[in-house]
Short mmCIF file of C-alpha atoms in Angstrom, two decimals:
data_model
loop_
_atom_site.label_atom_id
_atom_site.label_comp_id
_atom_site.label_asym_id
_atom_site.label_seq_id
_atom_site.Cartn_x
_atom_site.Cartn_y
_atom_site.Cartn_z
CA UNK A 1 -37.36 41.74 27.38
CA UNK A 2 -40.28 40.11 28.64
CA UNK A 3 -40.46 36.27 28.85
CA UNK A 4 -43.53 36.01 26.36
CA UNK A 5 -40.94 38.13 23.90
CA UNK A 6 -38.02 35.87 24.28
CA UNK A 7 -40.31 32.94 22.95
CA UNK A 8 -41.73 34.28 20.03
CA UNK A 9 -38.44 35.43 19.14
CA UNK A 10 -36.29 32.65 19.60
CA UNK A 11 -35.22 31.01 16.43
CA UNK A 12 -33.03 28.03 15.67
CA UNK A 13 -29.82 30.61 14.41
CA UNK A 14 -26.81 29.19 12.44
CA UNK A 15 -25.39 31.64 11.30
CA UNK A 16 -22.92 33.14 14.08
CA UNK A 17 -20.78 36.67 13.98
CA UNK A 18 -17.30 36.79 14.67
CA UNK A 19 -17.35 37.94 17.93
CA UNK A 20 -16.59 35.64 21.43
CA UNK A 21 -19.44 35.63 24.00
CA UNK A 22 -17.35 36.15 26.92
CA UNK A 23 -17.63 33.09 29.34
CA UNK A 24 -19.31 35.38 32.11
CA UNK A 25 -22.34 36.15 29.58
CA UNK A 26 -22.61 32.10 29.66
CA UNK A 27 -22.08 31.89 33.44
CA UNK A 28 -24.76 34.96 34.00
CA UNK A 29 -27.54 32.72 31.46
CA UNK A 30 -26.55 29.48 33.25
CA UNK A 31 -26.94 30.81 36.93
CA UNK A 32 -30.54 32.04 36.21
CA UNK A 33 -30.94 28.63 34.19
CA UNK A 34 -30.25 26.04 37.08
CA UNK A 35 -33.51 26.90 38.69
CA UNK A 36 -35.35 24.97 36.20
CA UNK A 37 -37.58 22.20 37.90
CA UNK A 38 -36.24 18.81 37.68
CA UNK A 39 -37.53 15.23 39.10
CA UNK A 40 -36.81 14.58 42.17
CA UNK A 41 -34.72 17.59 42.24
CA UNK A 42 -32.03 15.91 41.06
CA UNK A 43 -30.75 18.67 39.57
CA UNK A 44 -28.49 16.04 36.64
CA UNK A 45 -27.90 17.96 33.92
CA UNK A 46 -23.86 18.56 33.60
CA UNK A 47 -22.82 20.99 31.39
CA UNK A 48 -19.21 21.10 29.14
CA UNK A 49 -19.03 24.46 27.45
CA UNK A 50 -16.62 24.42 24.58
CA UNK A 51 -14.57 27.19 23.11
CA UNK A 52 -11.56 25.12 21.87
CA UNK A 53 -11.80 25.79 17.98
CA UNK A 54 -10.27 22.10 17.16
CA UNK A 55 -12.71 20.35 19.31
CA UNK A 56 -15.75 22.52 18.32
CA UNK A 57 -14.41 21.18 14.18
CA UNK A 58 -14.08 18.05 15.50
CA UNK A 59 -18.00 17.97 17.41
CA UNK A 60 -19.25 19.32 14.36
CA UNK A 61 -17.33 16.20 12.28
CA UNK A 62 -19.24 14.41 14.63
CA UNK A 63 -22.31 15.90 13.99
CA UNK A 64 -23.09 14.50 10.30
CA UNK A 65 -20.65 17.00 9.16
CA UNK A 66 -22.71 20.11 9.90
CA UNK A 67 -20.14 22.69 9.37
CA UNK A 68 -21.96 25.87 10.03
CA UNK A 69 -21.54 25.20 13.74
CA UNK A 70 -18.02 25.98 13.91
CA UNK A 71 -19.04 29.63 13.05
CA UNK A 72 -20.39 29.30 16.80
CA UNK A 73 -18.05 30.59 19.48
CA UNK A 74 -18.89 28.01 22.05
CA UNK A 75 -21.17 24.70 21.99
CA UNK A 76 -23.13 23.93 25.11
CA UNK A 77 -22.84 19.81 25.64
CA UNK A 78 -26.02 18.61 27.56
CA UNK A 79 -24.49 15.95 29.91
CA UNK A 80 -28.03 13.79 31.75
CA UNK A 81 -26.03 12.03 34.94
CA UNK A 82 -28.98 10.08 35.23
CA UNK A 83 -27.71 7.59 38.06
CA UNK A 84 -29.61 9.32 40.74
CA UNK A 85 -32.71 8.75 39.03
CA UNK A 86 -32.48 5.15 38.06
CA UNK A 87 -31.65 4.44 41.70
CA UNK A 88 -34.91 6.54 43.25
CA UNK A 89 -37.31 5.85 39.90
CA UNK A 90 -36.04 2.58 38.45
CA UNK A 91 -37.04 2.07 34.75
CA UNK A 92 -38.67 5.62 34.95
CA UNK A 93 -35.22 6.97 35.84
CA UNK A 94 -34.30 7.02 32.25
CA UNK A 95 -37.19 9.09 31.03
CA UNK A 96 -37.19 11.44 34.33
CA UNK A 97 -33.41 12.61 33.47
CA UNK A 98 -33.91 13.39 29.63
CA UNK A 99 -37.13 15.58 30.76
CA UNK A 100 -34.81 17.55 33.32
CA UNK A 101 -32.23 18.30 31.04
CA UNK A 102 -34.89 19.11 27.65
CA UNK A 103 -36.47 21.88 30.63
CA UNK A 104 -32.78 23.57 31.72
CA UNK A 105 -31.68 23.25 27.77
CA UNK A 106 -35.11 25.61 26.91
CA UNK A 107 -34.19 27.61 29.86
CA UNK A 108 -31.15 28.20 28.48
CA UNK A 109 -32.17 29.24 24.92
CA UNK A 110 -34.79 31.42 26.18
CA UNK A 111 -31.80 33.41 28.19
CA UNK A 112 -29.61 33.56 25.72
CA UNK A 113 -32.31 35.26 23.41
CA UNK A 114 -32.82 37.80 26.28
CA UNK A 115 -28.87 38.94 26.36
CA UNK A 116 -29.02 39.19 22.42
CA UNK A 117 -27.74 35.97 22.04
CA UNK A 118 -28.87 32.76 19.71
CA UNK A 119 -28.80 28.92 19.69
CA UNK A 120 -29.38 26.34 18.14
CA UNK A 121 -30.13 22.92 19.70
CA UNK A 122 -28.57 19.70 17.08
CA UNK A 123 -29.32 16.77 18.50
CA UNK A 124 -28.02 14.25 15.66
CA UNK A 125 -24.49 13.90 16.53
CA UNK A 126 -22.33 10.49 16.91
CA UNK A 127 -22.67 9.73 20.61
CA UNK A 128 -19.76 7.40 21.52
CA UNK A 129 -16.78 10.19 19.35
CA UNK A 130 -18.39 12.90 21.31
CA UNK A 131 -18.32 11.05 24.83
CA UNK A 132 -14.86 9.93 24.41
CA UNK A 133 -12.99 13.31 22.84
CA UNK A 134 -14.70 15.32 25.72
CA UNK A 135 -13.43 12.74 28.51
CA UNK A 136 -17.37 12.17 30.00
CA UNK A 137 -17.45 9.65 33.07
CA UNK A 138 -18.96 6.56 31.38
CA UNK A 139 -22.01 6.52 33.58
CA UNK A 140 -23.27 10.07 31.92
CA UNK A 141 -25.23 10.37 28.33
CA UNK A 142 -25.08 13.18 25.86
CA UNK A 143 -28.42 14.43 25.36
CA UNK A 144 -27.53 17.19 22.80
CA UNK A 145 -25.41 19.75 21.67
CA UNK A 146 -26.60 23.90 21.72
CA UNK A 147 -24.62 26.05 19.62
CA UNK A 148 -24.42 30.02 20.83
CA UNK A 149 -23.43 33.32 19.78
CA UNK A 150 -24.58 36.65 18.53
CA UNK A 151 -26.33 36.01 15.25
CA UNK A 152 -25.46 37.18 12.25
CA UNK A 153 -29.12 36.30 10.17
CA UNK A 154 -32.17 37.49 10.77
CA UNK A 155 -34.71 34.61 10.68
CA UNK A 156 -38.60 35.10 9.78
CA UNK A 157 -41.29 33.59 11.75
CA UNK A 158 -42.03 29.97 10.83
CA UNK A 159 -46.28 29.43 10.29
CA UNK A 160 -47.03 27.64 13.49
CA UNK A 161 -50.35 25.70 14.64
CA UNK A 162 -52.88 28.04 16.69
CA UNK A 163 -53.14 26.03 19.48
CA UNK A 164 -56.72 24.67 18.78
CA UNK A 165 -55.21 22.38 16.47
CA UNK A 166 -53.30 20.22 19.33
CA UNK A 167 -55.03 21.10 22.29
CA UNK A 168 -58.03 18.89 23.52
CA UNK A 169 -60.03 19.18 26.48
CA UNK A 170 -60.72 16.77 29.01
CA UNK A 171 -60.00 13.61 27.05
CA UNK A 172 -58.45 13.05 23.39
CA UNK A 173 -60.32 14.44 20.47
CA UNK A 174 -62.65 16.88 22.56
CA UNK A 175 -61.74 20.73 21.20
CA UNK A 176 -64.58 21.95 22.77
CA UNK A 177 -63.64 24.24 26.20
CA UNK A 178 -66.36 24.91 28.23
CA UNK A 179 -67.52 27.52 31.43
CA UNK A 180 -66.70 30.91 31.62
CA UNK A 181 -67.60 31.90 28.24
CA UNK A 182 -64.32 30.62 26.99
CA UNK A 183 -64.40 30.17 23.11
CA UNK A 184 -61.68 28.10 21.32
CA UNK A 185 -62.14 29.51 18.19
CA UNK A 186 -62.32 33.10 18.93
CA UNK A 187 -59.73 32.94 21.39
CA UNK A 188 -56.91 31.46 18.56
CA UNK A 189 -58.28 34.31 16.32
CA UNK A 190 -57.17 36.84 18.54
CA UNK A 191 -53.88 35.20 19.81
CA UNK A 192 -53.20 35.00 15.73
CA UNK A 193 -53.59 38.64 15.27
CA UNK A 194 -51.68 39.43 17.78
CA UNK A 195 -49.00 37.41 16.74
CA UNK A 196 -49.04 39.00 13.49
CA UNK A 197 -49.33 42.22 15.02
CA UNK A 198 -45.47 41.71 15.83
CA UNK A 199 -44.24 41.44 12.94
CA UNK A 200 -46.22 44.19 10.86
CA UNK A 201 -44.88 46.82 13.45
#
């Protein structure tokens, strides 16, 4: 599966088969995943993978009550030990070590969907009952919990923007590209078609 694949397809899945994703299926995804660029290569994501059916009902208690994820067979916890990057960046610090994890946590997702896998990120979840029933060292944050498993629903393509309709060029506002006989417009015609194109095959 190419890389442009694995995005288009990826959807938010909760919905789960009864199956385990055998822990070297996670390893294999998480390997390839740690070469995602962070600041100062500080490399501060820390990862708890859970399998442990009490504490996934118990995260998912935690989690406004969102049931479904127990159907998962393991939860990804996205740990940010962001101490490194205070110290270097200061104030910055803070901001630096959310961006590294959000990049390995889309890494992630985008592997999983390559070894027939799905996830789902939830990031409204009770921070403090989380930290403490999974033992985290008080200096580390949870920055969000990824369900995954082999899905078991088949989810239809949300309608999303064509890109001219957040991109600007140059400065705020401006959607007009110039040189090279670039057009905006005609260029988000085509990339729609083709998108469509998927999905009609």
């Amino acid at each position: 599966m190419e890389l442009k694949e694995a995005v288009i397809n990826r959807r938010s899945i909760r919905k789960y088969q009864q199956k385990d994703v055998p822990l070297q299926a996670i390893a294999e995804i998480l390997e390839t995943a740690r070469f995602a660029p962070s600041a100062g290569n500080a490399q501060n994501w820390r990862l708890v993978i859970v399998t442990d059916k009490k504490k996934k009902s118990e995260i998912s208690e935690f989690c406004h009550s969102q049931h479904w994820m127990t159907d998962a067979p393991a939860f990804i916890v996205m740990c940010n030990a962001s101490k490194k990057l205070t110290t270097l960046y200061k104030e910055s610090g803070k901001m630096f070590s959310t961006q590294n994890c959000a990049i390995i946590a889309s890494y992630i997702q985008l592997l999983a969907v390559e070894n027939g896998l799905g996830t789902c990120w939830v990031g409204a979840f009770e921070h403090e009952k989380v930290h403490r029933l999974l033992n985290i060292d008080d200096d580390v944050s949870v920055e969000a919990i990824i369900t995954i498993g082999y899905p078991d629903e088949e989810k239809h393509s949300h309608v999303r923007n064509e890109f001219v309709n957040f991109c600007y060029f140059d400065k705020w506002g401006n959607k007009q590209g110039s040189g090279h006989g670039f057009s905006v417009k005609e260029k988000a015609k085509s990339g729609l078609a083709a998108f469509k194109g998927l999905f009609s095959k």
